[in-house]
PDB file of C-alpha atoms in Angstrom:
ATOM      1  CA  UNK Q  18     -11.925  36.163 -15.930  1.00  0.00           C
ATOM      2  CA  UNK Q  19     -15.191  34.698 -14.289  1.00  0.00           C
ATOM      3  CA  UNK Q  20     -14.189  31.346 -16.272  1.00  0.00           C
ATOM      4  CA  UNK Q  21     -10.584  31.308 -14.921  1.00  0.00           C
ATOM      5  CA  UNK Q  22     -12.505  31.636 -11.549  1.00  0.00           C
ATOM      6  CA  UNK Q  23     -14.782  29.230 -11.650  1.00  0.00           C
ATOM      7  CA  UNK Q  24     -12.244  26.903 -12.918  1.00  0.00           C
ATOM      8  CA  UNK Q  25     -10.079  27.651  -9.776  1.00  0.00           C
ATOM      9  CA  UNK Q  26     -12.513  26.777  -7.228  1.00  0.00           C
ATOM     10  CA  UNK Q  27     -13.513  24.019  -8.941  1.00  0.00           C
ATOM     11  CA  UNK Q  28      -9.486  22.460  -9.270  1.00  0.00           C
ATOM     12  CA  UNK Q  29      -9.717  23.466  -5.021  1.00  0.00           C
ATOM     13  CA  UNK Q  30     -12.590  22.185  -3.952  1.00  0.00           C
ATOM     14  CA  UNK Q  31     -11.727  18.499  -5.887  1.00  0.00           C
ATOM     15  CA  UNK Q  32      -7.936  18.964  -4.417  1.00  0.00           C
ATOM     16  CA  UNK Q  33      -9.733  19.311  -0.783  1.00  0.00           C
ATOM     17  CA  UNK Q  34     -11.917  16.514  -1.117  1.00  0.00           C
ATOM     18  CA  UNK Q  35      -8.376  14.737  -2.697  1.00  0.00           C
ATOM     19  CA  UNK Q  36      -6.553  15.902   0.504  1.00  0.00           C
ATOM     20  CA  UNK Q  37      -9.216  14.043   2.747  1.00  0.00           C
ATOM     21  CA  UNK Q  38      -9.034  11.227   1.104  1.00  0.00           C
ATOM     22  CA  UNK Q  39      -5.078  11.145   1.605  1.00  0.00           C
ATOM     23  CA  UNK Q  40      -5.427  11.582   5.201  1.00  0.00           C
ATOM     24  CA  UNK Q  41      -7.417   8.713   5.451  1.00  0.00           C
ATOM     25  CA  UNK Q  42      -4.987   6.579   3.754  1.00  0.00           C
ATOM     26  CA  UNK Q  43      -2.052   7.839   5.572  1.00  0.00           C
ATOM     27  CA  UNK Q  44      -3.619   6.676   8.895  1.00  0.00           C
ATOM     28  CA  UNK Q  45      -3.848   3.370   7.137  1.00  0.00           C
ATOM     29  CA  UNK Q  46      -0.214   3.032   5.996  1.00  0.00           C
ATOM     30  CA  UNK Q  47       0.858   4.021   9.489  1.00  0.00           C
ATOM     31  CA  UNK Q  48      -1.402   1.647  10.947  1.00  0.00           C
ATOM     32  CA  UNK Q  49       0.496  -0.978   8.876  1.00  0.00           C
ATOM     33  CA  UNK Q  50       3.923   0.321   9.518  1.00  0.00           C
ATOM     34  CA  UNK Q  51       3.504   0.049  12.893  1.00  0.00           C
ATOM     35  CA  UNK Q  52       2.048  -3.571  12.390  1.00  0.00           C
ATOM     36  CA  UNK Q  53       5.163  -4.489  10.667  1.00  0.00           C
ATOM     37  CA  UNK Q  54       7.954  -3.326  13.330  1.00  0.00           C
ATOM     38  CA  UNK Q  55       6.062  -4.726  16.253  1.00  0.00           C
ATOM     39  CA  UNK Q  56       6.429  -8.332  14.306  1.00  0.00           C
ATOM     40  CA  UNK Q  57       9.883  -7.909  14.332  1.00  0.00           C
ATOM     41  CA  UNK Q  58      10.129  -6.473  17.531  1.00  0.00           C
ATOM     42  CA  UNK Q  59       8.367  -9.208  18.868  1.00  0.00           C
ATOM     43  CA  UNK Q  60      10.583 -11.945  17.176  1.00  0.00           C
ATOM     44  CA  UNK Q  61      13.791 -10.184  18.356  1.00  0.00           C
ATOM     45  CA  UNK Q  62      12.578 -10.379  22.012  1.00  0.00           C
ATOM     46  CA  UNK Q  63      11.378 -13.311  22.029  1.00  0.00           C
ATOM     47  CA  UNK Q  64      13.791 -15.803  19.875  1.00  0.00           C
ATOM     48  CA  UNK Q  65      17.016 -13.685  19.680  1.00  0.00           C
ATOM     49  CA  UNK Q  66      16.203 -12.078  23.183  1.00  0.00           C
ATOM     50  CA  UNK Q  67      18.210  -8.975  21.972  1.00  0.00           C
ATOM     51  CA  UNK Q  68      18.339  -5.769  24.354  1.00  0.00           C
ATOM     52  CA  UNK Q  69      15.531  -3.269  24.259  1.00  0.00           C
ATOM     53  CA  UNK Q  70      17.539  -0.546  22.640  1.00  0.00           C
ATOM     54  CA  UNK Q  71      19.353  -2.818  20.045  1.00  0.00           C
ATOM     55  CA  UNK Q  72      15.632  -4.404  19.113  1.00  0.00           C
ATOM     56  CA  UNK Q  73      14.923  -0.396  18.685  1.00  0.00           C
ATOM     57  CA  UNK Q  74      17.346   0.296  16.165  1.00  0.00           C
ATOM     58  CA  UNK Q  75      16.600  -2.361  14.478  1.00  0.00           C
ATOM     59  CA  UNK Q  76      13.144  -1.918  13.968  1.00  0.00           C
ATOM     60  CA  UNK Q  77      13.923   1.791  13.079  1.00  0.00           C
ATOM     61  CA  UNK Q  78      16.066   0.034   9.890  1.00  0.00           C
ATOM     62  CA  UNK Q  79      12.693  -1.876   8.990  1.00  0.00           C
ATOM     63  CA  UNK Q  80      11.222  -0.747   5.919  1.00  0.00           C
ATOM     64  CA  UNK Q  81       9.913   2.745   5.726  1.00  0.00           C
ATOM     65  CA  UNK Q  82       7.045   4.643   7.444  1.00  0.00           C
ATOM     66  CA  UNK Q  83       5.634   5.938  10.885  1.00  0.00           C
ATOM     67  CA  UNK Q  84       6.574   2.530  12.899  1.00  0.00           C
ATOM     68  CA  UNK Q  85      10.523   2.585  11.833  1.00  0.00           C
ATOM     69  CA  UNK Q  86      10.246   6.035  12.659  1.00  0.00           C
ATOM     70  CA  UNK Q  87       8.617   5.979  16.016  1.00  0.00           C
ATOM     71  CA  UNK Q  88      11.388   3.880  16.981  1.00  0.00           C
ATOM     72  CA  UNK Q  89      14.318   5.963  15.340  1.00  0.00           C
ATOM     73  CA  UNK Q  90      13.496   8.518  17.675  1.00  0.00           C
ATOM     74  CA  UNK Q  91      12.592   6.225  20.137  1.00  0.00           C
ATOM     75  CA  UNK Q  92      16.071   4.778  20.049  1.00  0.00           C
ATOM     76  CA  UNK Q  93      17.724   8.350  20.151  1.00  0.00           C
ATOM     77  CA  UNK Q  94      15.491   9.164  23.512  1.00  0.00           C
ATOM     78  CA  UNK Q  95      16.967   6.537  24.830  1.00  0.00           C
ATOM     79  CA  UNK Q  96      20.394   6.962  23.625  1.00  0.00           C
ATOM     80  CA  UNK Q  97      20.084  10.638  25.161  1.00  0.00           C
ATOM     81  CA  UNK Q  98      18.530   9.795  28.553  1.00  0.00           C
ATOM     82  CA  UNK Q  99      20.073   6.377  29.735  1.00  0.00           C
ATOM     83  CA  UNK Q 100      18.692   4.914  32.416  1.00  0.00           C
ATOM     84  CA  UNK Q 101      15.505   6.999  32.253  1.00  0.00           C
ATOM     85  CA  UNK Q 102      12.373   5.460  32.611  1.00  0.00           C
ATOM     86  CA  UNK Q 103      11.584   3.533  29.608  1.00  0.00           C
ATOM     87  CA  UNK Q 104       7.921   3.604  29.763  1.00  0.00           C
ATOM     88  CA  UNK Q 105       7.801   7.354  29.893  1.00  0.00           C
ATOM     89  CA  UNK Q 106      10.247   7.492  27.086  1.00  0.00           C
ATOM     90  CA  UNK Q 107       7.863   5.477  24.678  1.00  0.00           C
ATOM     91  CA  UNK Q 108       5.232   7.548  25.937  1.00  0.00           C
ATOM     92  CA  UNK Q 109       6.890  10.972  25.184  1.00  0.00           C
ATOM     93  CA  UNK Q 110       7.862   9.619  21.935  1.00  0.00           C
ATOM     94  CA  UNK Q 111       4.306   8.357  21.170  1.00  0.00           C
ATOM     95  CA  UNK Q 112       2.874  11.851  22.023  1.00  0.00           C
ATOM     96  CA  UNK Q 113       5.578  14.209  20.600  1.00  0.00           C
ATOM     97  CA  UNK Q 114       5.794  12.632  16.630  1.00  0.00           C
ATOM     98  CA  UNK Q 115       3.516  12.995  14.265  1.00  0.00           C
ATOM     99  CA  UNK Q 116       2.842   9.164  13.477  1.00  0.00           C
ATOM    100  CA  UNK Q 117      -0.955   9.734  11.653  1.00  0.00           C
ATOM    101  CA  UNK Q 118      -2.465   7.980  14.825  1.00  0.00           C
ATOM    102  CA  UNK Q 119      -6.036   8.997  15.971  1.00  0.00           C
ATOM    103  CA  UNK Q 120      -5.752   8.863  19.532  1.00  0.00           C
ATOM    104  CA  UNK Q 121      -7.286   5.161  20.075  1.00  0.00           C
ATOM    105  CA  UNK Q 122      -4.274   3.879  17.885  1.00  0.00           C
ATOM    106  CA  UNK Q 123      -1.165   6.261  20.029  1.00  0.00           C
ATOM    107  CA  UNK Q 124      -3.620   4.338  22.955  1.00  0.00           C
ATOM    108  CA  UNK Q 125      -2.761   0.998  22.191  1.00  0.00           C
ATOM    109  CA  UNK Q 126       0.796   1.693  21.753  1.00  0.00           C
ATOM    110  CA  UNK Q 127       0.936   3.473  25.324  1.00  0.00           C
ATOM    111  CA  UNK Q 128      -0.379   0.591  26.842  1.00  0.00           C
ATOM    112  CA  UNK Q 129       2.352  -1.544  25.211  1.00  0.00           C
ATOM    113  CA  UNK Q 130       5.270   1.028  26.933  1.00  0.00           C
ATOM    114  CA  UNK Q 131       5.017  -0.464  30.474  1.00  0.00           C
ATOM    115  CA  UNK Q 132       5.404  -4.028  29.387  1.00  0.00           C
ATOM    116  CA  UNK Q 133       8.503  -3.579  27.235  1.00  0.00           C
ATOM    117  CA  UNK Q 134      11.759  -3.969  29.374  1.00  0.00           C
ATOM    118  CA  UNK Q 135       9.817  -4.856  32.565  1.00  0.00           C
ATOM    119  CA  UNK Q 136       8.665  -8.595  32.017  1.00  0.00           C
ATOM    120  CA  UNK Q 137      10.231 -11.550  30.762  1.00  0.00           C
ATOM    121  CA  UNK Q 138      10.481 -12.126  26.939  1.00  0.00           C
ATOM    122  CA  UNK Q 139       7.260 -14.116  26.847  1.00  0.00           C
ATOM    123  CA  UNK Q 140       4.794 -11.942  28.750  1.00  0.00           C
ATOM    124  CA  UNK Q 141       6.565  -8.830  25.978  1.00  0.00           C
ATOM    125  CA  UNK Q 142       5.757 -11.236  23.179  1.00  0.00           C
ATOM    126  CA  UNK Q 143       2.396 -11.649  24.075  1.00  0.00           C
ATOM    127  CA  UNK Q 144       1.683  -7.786  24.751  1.00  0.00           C
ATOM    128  CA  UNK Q 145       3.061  -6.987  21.514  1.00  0.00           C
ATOM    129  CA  UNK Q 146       1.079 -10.055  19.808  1.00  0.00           C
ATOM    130  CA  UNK Q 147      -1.686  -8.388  21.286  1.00  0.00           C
ATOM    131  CA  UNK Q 148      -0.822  -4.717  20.442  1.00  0.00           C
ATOM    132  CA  UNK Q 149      -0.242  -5.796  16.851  1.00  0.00           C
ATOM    133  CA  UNK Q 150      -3.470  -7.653  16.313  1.00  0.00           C
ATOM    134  CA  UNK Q 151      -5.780  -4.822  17.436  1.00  0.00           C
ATOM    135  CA  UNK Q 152      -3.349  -2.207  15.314  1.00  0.00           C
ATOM    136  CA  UNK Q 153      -4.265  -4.819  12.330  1.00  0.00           C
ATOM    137  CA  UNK Q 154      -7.731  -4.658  13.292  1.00  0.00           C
ATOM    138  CA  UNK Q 155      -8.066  -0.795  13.321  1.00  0.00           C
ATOM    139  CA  UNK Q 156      -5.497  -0.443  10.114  1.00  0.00           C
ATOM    140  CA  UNK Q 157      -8.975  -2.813   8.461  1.00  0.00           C
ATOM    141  CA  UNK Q 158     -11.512  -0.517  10.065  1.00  0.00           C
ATOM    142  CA  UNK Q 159      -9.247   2.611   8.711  1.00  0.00           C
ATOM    143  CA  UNK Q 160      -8.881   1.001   5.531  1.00  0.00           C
ATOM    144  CA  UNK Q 161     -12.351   0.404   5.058  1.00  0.00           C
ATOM    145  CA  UNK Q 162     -13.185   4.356   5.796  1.00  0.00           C
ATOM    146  CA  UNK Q 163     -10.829   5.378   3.501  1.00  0.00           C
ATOM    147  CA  UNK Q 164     -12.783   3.313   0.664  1.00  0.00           C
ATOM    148  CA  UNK Q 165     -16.018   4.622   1.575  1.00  0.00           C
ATOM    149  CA  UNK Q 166     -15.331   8.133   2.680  1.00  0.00           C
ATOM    150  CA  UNK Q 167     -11.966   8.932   0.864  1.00  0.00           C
ATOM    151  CA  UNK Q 168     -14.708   8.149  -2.766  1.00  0.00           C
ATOM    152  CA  UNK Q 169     -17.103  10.431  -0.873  1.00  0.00           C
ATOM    153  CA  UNK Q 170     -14.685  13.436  -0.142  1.00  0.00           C
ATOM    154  CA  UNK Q 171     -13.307  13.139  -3.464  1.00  0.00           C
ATOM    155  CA  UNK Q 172     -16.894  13.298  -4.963  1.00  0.00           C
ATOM    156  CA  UNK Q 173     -18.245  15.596  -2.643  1.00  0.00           C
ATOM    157  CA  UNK Q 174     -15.233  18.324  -2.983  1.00  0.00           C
ATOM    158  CA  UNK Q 175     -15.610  17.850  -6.976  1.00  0.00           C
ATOM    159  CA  UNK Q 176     -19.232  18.350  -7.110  1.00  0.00           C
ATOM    160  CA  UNK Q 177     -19.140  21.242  -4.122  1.00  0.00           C
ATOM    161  CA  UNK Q 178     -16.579  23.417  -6.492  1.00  0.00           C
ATOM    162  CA  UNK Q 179     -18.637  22.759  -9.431  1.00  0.00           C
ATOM    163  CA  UNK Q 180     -22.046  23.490  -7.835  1.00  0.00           C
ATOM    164  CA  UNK Q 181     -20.056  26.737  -6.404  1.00  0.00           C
ATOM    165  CA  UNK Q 182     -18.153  27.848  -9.955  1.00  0.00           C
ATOM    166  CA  UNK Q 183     -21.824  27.823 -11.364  1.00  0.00           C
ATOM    167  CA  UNK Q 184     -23.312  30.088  -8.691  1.00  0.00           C
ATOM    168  CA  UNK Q 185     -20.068  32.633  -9.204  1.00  0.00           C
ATOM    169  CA  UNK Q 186     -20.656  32.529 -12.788  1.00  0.00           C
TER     170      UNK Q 186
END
C-alpha cells in the first residue's frame, strides 16, 4: 500500500512539473499564432485594402490557434455591436479570451486596437509590422524559457515526488 503511494506522488509530482512545462509552451504557440494572423492581416490592409471586419474573418480562417481565434470572436463582437467603437471591441476581446498571453503580450495587442480602422492602410501596416515584430521577439524570449525552465520543472517535479515517496516510505 505504502508502494502504491509512493508511486502516486511520484507519477504527480513529474505530471506537475510536466504541466509547467506545457504552459510555457502554450504561451509560445500563441505567441506565434498571433504572429501569423497579424501577417496576413497586415497584407490584406495594405495590398487588397479589404474592410476591417472582412480582414477579421479572414484571419479567424488562418490556420489554427489563439490568433485565428482572437479574431473569430473578434469578428462576432463586431458582427453583434455594429458601429460600436472598434478599439474598445478589440480591447474587450483581448481581455475577455483566454489567448495564453502574459499581460505584456495582451499589451502590445491593445496598443495595436486604436490604429486599426482609424488611419490609412499604411500607417495600419506599419503598426501591425511593428506589433508583429515585438510579438516575434517575446514568442523567442518565451521560447527560450520554456527550454530552460520547462527541463527544470520537469526535473524538479520528478525529483520532488521521488525525494517525497522516499520520506512517506
Amino acid at each position: 500500500m505504502k508502494l502504491l503511494g509512493a508511486l502516486l506522488i511520484v507519477v504527480s509530482c513529474t505530471a506537475a512539473g510536466y504541466l509547467t512545462s506545457y504552459t510555457l509552451a502554450r504561451r509560445t504557440a500563441a505567441l506565434k499564432s498571433f504572429a501569423a494572423v497579424l501577417e496576413l492581416l497586415q497584407s490584406e490592409i495594405l495590398v487588397r485594402r479589404t474592410a476591417l471586419p472582412m480582414a477579421a474573418l479572414l484571419c479567424s480562417q488562418q490556420g489554427s490557434g489563439a490568433g485565428p481565434r482572437f479574431f473569430a470572436a473578434l469578428y462576432e463582437r463586431m458582427e453583434q455591436a455594429p458601429g460600436q467603437d472598434f478599439a474598445a471591441l478589440f480591447r474587450g476581446v483581448l481581455q475577455e479570451g483566454r489567448w495564453d498571453l502574459l499581460q505584456e503580450d495582451r499589451a502590445l495587442l491593445e496598443e495595436l486596437g486604436p490604429v486599426l480602422g482609424r488611419y490609412d492602410g499604411a500607417v495600419q501596416a506599419d503598426a501591425i509590422a511593428a506589433c508583429r515584430g515585438r510579438l516575434l521577439q517575446n514568442a523567442d524570449r518565451a521560447r527560450e524559457e520554456q527550454e530552460r525552465k520547462g527541463r527544470i520543472s520537469r526535473a524538479a517535479g520528478a525529483s520532488f515526488g521521488i525525494a517525497l515517496a522516499l520520506l512517506v516510505i
